[in-house]
Tab-separated table of C-alpha atoms and ligand atoms in Angstrom:
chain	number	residue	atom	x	y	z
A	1	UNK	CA	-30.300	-11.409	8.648
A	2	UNK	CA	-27.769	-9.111	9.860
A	3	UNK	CA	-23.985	-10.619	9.429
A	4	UNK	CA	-20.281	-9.291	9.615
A	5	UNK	CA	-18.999	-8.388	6.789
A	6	UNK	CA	-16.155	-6.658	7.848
A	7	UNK	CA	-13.419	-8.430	9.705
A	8	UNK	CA	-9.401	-8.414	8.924
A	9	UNK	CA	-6.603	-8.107	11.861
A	10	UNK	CA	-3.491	-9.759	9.845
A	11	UNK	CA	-1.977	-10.254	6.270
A	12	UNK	CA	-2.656	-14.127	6.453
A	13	UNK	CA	-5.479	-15.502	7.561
A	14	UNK	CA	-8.127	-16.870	5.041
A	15	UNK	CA	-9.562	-14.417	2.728
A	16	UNK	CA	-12.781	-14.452	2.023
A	17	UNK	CA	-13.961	-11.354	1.007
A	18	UNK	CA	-11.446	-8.384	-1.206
A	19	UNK	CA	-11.666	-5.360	-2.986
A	20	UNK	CA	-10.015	-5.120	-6.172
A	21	UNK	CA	-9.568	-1.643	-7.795
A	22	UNK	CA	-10.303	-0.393	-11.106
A	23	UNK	CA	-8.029	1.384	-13.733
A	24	UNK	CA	-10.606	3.501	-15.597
A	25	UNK	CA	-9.605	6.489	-16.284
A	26	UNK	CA	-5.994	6.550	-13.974
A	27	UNK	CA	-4.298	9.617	-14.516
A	28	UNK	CA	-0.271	10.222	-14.417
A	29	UNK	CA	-0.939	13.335	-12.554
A	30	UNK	CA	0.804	16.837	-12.754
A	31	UNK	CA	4.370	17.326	-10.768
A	32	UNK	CA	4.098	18.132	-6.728
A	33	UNK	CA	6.142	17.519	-4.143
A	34	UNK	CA	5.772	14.308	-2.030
A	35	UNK	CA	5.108	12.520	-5.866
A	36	UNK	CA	8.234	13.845	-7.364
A	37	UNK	CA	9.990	13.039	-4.459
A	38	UNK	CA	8.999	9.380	-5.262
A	39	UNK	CA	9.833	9.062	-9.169
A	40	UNK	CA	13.215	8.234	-10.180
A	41	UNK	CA	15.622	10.448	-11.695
A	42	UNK	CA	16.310	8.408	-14.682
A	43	UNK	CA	12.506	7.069	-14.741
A	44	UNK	CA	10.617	7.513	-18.114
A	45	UNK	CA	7.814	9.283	-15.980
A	46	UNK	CA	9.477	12.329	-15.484
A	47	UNK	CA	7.688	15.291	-16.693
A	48	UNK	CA	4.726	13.563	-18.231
A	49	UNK	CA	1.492	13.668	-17.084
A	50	UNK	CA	-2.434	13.481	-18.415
A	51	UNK	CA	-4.661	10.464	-18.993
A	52	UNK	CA	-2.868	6.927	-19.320
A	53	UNK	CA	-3.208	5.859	-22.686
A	54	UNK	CA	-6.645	3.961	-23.263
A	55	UNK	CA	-5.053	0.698	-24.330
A	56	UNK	CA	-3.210	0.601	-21.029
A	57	UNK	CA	-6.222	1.253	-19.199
A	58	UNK	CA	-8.251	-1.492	-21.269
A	59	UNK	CA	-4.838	-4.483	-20.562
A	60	UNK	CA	-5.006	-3.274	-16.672
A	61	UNK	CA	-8.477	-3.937	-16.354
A	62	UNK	CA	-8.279	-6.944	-18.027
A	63	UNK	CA	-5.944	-8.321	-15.846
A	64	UNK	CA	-7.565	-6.740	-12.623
A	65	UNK	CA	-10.996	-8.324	-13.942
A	66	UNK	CA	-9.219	-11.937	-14.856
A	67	UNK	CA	-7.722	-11.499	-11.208
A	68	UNK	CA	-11.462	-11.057	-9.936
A	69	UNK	CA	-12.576	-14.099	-11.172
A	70	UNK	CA	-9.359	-16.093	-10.373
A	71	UNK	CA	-10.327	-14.920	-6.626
A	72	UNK	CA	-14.111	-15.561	-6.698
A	73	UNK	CA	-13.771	-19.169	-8.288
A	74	UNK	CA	-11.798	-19.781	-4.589
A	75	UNK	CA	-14.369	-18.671	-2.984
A	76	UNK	CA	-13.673	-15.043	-2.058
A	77	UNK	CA	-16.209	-12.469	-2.403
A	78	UNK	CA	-14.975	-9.435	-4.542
A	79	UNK	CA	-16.204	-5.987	-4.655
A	80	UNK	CA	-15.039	-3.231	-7.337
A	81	UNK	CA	-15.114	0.755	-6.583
A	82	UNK	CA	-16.796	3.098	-8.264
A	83	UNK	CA	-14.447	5.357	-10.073
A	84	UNK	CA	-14.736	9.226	-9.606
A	85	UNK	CA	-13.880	11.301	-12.739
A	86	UNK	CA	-9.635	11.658	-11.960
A	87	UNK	CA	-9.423	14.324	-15.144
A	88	UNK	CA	-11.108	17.093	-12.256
A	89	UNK	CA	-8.171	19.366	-10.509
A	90	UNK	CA	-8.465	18.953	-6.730
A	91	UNK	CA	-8.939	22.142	-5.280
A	92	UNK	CA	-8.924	23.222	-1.712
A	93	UNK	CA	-8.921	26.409	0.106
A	94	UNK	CA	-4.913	25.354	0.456
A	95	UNK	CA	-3.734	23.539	-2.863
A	96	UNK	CA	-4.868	23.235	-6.446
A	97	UNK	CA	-3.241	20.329	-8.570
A	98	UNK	CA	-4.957	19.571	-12.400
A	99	UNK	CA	-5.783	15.992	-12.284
A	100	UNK	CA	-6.014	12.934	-10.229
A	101	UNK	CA	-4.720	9.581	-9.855
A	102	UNK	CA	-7.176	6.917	-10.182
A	103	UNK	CA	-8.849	4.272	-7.703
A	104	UNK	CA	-5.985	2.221	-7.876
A	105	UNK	CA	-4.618	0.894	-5.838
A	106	UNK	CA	-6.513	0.750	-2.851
A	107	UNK	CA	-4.307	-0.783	-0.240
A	108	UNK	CA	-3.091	3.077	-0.355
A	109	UNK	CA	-6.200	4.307	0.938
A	110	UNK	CA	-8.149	1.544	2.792
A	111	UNK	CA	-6.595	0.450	6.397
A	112	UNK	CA	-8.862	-2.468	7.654
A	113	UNK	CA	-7.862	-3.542	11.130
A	114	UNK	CA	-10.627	-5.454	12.789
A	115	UNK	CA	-14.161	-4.397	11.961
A	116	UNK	CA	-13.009	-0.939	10.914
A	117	UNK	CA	-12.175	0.588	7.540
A	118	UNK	CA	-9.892	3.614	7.734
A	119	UNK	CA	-9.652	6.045	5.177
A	120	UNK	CA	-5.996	7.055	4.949
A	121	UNK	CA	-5.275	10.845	5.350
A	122	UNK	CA	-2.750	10.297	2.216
A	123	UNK	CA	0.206	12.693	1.295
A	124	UNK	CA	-0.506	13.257	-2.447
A	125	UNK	CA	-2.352	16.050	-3.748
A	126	UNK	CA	-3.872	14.418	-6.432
A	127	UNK	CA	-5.090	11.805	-3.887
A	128	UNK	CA	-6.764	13.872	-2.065
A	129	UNK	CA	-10.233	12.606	-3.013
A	130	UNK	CA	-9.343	9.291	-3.934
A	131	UNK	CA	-11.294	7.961	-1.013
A	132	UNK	CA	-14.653	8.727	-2.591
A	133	UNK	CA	-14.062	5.537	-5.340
A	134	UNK	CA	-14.825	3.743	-2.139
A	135	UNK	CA	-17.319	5.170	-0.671
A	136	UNK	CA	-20.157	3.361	-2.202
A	137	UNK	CA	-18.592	0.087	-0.502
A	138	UNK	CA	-18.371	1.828	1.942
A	139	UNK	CA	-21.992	2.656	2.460
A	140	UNK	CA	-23.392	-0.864	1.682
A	141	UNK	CA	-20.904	-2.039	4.529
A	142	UNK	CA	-22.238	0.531	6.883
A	143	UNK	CA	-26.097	-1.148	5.685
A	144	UNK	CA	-25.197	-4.971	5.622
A	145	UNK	CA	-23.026	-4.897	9.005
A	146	UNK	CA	-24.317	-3.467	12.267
A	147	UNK	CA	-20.482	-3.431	13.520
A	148	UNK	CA	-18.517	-1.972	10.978
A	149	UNK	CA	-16.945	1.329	11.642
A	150	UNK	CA	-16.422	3.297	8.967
A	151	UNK	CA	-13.644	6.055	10.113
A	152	UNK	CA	-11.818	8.531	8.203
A	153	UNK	CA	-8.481	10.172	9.906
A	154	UNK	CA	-8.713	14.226	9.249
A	155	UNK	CA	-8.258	15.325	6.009
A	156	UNK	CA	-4.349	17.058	5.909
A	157	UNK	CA	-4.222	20.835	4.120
A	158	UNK	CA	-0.874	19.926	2.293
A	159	UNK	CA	0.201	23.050	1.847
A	160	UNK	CA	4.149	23.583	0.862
A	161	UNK	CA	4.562	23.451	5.055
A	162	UNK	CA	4.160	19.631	4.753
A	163	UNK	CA	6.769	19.465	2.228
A	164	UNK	CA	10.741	19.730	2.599
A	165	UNK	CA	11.864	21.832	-0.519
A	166	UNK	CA	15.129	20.338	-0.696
A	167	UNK	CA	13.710	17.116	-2.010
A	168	UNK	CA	12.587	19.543	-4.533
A	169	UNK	CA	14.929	18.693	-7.102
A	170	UNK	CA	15.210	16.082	-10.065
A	171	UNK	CA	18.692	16.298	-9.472
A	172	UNK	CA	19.730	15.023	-6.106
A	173	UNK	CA	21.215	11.823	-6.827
A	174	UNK	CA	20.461	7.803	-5.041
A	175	UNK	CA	23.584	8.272	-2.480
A	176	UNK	CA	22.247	11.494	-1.256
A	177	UNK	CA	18.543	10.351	-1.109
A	178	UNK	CA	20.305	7.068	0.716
A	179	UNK	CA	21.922	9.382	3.270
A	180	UNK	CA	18.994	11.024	4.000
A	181	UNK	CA	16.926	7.857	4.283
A	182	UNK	CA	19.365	7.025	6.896
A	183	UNK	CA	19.118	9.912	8.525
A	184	UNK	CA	15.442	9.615	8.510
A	185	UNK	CA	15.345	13.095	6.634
A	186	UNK	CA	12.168	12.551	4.428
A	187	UNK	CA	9.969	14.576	1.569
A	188	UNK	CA	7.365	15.007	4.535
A	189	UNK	CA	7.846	17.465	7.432
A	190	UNK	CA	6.077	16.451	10.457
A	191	UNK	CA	3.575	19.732	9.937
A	192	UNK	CA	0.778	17.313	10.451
A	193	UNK	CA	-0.400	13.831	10.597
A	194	UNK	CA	0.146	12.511	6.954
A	195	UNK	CA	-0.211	8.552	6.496
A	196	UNK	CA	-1.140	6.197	3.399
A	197	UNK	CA	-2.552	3.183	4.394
A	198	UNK	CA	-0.142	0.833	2.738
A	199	UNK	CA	2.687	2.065	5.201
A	200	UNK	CA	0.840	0.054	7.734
A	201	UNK	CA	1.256	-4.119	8.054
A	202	UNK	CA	-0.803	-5.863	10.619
A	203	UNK	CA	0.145	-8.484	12.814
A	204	UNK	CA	-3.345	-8.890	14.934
A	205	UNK	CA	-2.344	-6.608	18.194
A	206	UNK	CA	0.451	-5.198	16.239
A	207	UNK	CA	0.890	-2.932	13.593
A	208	UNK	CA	4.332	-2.072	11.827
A	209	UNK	CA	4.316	1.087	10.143
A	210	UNK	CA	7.073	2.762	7.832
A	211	UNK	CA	7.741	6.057	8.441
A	212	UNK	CA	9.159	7.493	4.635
A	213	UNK	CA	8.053	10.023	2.526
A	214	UNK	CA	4.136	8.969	2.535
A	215	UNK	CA	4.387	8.620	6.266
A	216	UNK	CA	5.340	10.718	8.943
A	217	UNK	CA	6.438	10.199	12.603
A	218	UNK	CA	2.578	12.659	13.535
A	219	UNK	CA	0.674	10.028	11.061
A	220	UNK	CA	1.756	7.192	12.996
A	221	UNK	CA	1.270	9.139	16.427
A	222	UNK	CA	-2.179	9.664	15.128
A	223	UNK	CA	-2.644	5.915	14.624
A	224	UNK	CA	-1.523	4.860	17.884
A	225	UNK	CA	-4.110	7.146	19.339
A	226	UNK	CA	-6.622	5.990	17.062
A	227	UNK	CA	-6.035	2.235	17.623
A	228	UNK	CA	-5.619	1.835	21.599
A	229	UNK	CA	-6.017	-0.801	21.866
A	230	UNK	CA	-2.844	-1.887	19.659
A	231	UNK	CA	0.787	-1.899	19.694
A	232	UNK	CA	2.119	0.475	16.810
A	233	UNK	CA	5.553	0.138	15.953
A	234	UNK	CA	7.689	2.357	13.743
A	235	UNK	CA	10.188	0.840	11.254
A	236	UNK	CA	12.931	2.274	8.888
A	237	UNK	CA	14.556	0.605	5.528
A	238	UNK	CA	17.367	2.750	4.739
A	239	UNK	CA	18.666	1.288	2.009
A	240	UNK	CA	15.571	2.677	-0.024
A	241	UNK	CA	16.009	5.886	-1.424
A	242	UNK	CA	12.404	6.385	-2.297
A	243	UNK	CA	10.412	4.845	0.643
A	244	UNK	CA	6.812	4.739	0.028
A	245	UNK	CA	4.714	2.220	1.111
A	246	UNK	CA	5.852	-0.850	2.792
A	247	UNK	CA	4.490	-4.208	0.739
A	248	UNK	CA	7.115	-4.336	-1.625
A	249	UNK	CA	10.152	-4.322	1.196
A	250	UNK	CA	8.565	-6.358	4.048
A	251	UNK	CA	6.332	-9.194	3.406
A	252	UNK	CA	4.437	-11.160	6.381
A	253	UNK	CA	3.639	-14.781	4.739
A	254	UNK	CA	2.160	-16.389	8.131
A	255	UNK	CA	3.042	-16.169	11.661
A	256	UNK	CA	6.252	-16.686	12.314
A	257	UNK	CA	7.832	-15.736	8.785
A	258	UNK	CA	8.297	-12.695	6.666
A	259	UNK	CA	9.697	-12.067	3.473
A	260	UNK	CA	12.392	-8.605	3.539
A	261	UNK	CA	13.590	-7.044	0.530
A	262	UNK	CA	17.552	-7.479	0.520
A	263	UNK	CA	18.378	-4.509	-0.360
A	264	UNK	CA	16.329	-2.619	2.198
A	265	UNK	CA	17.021	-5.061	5.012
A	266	UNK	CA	15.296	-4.205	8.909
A	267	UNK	CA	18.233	-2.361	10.787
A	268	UNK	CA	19.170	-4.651	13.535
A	269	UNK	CA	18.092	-2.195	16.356
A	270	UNK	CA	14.366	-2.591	15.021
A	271	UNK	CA	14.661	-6.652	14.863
A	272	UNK	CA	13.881	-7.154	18.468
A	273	UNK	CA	10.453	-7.970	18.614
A	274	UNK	CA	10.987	-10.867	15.841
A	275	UNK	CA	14.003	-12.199	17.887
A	276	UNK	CA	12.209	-12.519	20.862
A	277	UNK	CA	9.020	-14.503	19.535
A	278	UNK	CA	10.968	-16.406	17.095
A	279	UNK	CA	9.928	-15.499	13.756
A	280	UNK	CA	11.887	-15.834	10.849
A	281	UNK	CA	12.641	-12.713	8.728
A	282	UNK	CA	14.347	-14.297	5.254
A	283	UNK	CA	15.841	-12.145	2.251
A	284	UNK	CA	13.270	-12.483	-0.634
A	285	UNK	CA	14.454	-13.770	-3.899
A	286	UNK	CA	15.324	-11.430	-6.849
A	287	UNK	CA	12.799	-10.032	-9.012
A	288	UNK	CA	12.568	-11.579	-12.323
A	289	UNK	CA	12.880	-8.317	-14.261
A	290	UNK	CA	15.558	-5.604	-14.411
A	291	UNK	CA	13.102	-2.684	-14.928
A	292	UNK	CA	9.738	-1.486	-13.801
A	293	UNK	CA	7.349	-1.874	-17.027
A	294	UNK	CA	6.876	1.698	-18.861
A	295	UNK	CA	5.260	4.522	-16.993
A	296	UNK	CA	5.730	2.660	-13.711
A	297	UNK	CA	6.411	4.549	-10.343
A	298	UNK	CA	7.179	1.199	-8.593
A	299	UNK	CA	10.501	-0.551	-8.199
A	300	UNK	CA	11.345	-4.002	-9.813
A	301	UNK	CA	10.293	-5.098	-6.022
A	302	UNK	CA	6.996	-5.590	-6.928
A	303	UNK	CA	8.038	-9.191	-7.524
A	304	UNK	CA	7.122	-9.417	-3.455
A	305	UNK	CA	3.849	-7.824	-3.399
A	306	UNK	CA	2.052	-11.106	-3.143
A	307	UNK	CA	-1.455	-11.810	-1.891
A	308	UNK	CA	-1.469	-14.333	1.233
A	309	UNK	CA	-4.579	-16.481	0.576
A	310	UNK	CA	-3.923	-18.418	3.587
A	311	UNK	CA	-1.363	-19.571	5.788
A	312	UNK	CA	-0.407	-21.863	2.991
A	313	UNK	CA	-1.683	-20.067	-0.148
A	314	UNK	CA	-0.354	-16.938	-1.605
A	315	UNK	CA	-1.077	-15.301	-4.917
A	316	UNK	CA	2.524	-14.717	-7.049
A	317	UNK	CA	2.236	-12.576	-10.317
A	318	UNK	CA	2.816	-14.864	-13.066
A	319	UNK	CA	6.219	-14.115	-14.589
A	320	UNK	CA	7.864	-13.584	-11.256
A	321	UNK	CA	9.482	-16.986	-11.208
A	322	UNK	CA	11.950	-16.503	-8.752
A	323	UNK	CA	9.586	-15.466	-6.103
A	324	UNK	CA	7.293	-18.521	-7.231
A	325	UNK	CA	10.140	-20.694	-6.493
A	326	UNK	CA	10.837	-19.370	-3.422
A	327	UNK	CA	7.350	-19.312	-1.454
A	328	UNK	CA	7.270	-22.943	-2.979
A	329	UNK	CA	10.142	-23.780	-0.885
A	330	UNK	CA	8.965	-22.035	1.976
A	331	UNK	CA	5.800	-24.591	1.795
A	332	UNK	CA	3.619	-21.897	0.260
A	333	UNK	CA	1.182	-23.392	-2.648
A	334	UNK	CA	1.663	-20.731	-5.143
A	335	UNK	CA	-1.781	-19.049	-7.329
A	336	UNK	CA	-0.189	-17.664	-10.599
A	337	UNK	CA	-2.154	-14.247	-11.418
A	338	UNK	CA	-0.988	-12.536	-14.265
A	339	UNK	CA	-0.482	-8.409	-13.618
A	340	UNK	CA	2.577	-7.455	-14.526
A	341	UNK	CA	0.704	-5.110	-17.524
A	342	UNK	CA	-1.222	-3.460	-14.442
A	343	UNK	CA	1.632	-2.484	-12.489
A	344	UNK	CA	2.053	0.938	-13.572
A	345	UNK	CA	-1.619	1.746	-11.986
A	346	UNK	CA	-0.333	1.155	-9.136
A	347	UNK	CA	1.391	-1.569	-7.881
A	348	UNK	CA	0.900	-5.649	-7.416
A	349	UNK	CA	-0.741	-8.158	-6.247
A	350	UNK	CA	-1.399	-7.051	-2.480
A	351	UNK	CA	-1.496	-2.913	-3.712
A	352	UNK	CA	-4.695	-3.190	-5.898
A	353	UNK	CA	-6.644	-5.213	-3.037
A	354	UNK	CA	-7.985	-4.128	0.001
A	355	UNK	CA	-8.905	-6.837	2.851
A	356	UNK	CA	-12.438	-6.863	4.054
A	357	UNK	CA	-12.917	-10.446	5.571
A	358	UNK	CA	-10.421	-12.731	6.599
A	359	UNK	CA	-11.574	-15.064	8.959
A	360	UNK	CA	-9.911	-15.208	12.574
A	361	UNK	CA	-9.699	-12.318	15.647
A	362	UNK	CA	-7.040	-10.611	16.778
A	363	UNK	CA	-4.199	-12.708	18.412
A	364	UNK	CA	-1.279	-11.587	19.974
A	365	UNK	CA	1.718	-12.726	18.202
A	366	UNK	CA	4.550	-11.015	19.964
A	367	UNK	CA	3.400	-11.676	23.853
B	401	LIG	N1	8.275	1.327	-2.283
B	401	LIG	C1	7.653	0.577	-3.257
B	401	LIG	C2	6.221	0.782	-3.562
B	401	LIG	C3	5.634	-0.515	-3.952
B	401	LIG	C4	4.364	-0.892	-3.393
B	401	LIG	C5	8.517	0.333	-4.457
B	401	LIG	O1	9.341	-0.542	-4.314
B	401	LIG	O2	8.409	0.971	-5.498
């Protein structure tokens, strides 16, 4: 019998169906520009690159496979992607770079609003093919679900035109990145339309997307033109001086209440649509740890990248016990999912899944 099997328009209504990515064979891959851009100065990842040492890979999957289960004994259906061999260069008539990145995590590359899976155009190089780890899930979709719409947005050239070379530095220091995040002065020119799909939140007939180095002001004109039908809204955080991707600095939990990073707080001028339908926009508490785990691109933030369940459910990593404490004050029941050992693949909790089925349509929370 033919069914849905693709259906997601928010952050927060019941999951029922994920994917969860894969570390095989992740790659720390060679310098370019919009990736350098994003590694601290004093982080232990500059200058390395080549395969992620196998015992890494081996505790990531473990942790990504225990998570699996954790979500399937509640009931959720969970597919895995196929991983592509990341050691390949990528080369196009326009770029060459050595090696890959992995199929982690795939909230970068996998936008599902409504019964539609978008493939992200992404900014990285070495991300350039990323998309094909999906595409087997993508096909059975296509086969199992008579209205899913399986879209890709056009593939960018990324040649050093997309790329501003003064970010081109190791040596440029937090207060000047700062003033340029305030200035909205990012890695990314506006050459052409360059989005990854964890820049994008959805709120049913609204998306909020941050434009930062892996997002430009043409990628989220392309996405209003793609989604009609929708309100897209463009947001800043300028106290991040490296802003990529925007689960780990503003956190919907259910309507009516999201979770901001303190430290990269939603400028007042940008508030309005909140104000005026009420919701509640709180400071999220402190991570529990002072430093990213080794050979980690993320921030300590991570600590917010949680999985909403449901309205009243939300997936915390394990050691984060300040966050734990604070969802259960906020009325959330808290899941405990260890990951902490996979964050350097990639992200958290909400980066290495990508929704496929939550139940519920597209409502309009901001009339
Ligand atoms: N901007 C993020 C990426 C996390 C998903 C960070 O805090 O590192």
């Amino acid at each position: 019998m033919q069914k849905t099997v693709v259906n997601s328009w928010n952050e927060w209504d019941p999951l029922k169906h994920v994917i969860v990515g894969r570390a095989d064979d992740c790659h720390i891959p060679p310098e370019e520009p919009a990736l350098d851009a994003k590694v601290p100065e004093d982080s232990d990842m500059r200058g390395q690159w080549g395969r992620r040492p196998q015992e890494t890979i081996d505790r990531a999957n473990e942790l990504l496979d225990n998570f699996a289960v954790l979500l399937e004994k509640r009931g959720v259906r969970v597919d895995r992607p196929t991983p592509i061999d990341h050691a390949l260069p990528v080369t196009t008539p326009d770029f060459n770079t050595d090696s890959q990145f992995g199929c982690m995590p795939p909230r970068d590359v996998l936008l599902t609003v409504g019964s539609e899976m978008l493939e992200a155009t992404m900014s990285y190089r070495c991300r350039w093919f990323e998309y094909l780890n999906y595409r087997p899930l993508m096909q059975k979709y296509f086969d199992e679900d008579p209205n899913f719409r399986h879209e890709s947005a056009p593939k960018p050239r990324l040649t050093d035109a997309d790329y501003h070379p003064d970010y081109l530095s190791d040596k440029i220091g937090v207060e000047k990145r700062l003033q340029w995040a305030a200035e909205k002065f990012f890695v990314t020119t506006e050459e052409e339309p360059l989005f990854d799909a964890a820049d994008v939140l959805r709120f049913g007939r609204d998306l909020v997307v941050q434009h930062g180095f892996t997002t430009n002001l043409k990628g989220i004109e392309w996405l209003r033109r793609h989604f009609p039908d929708h309100r897209v809204h463009t947001v800043n955080f300028p106290g991040d001086p490296y802003p990529i991707h925007i689960d780990a600095t503003f956190t919907p939990l259910r309507p009516g209440l999201i979770l901001n990073n303190p430290q990269r707080r939603l400028p007042e001028d940008q508030r309005g649509m909140f104000e005026a339908n009420d919701w509640e926009i709180v400071d999220a508490a402190q991570p529990a740890h002072n430093t990213p785990p080794p050979l980690c691109y993320s921030s300590t933030w991570l600590s917010m990248n949680v999985l909403v369940l449901d309205p009243k459910t939300v997936c915390v990593e394990k050691s984060e016990v300040y966050q734990a404490e604070q969802m259960d004050k906020l009325g959330m029941e808290v899941v405990e999912v260890e990951l902490r050992d996979a964050y350097a693949f990639g992200g958290g909790l909400h980066c290495c899944t990508a929704d496929v089925y939550r139940e519920g349509g597209c409502e309009d929370y901001f009339p």
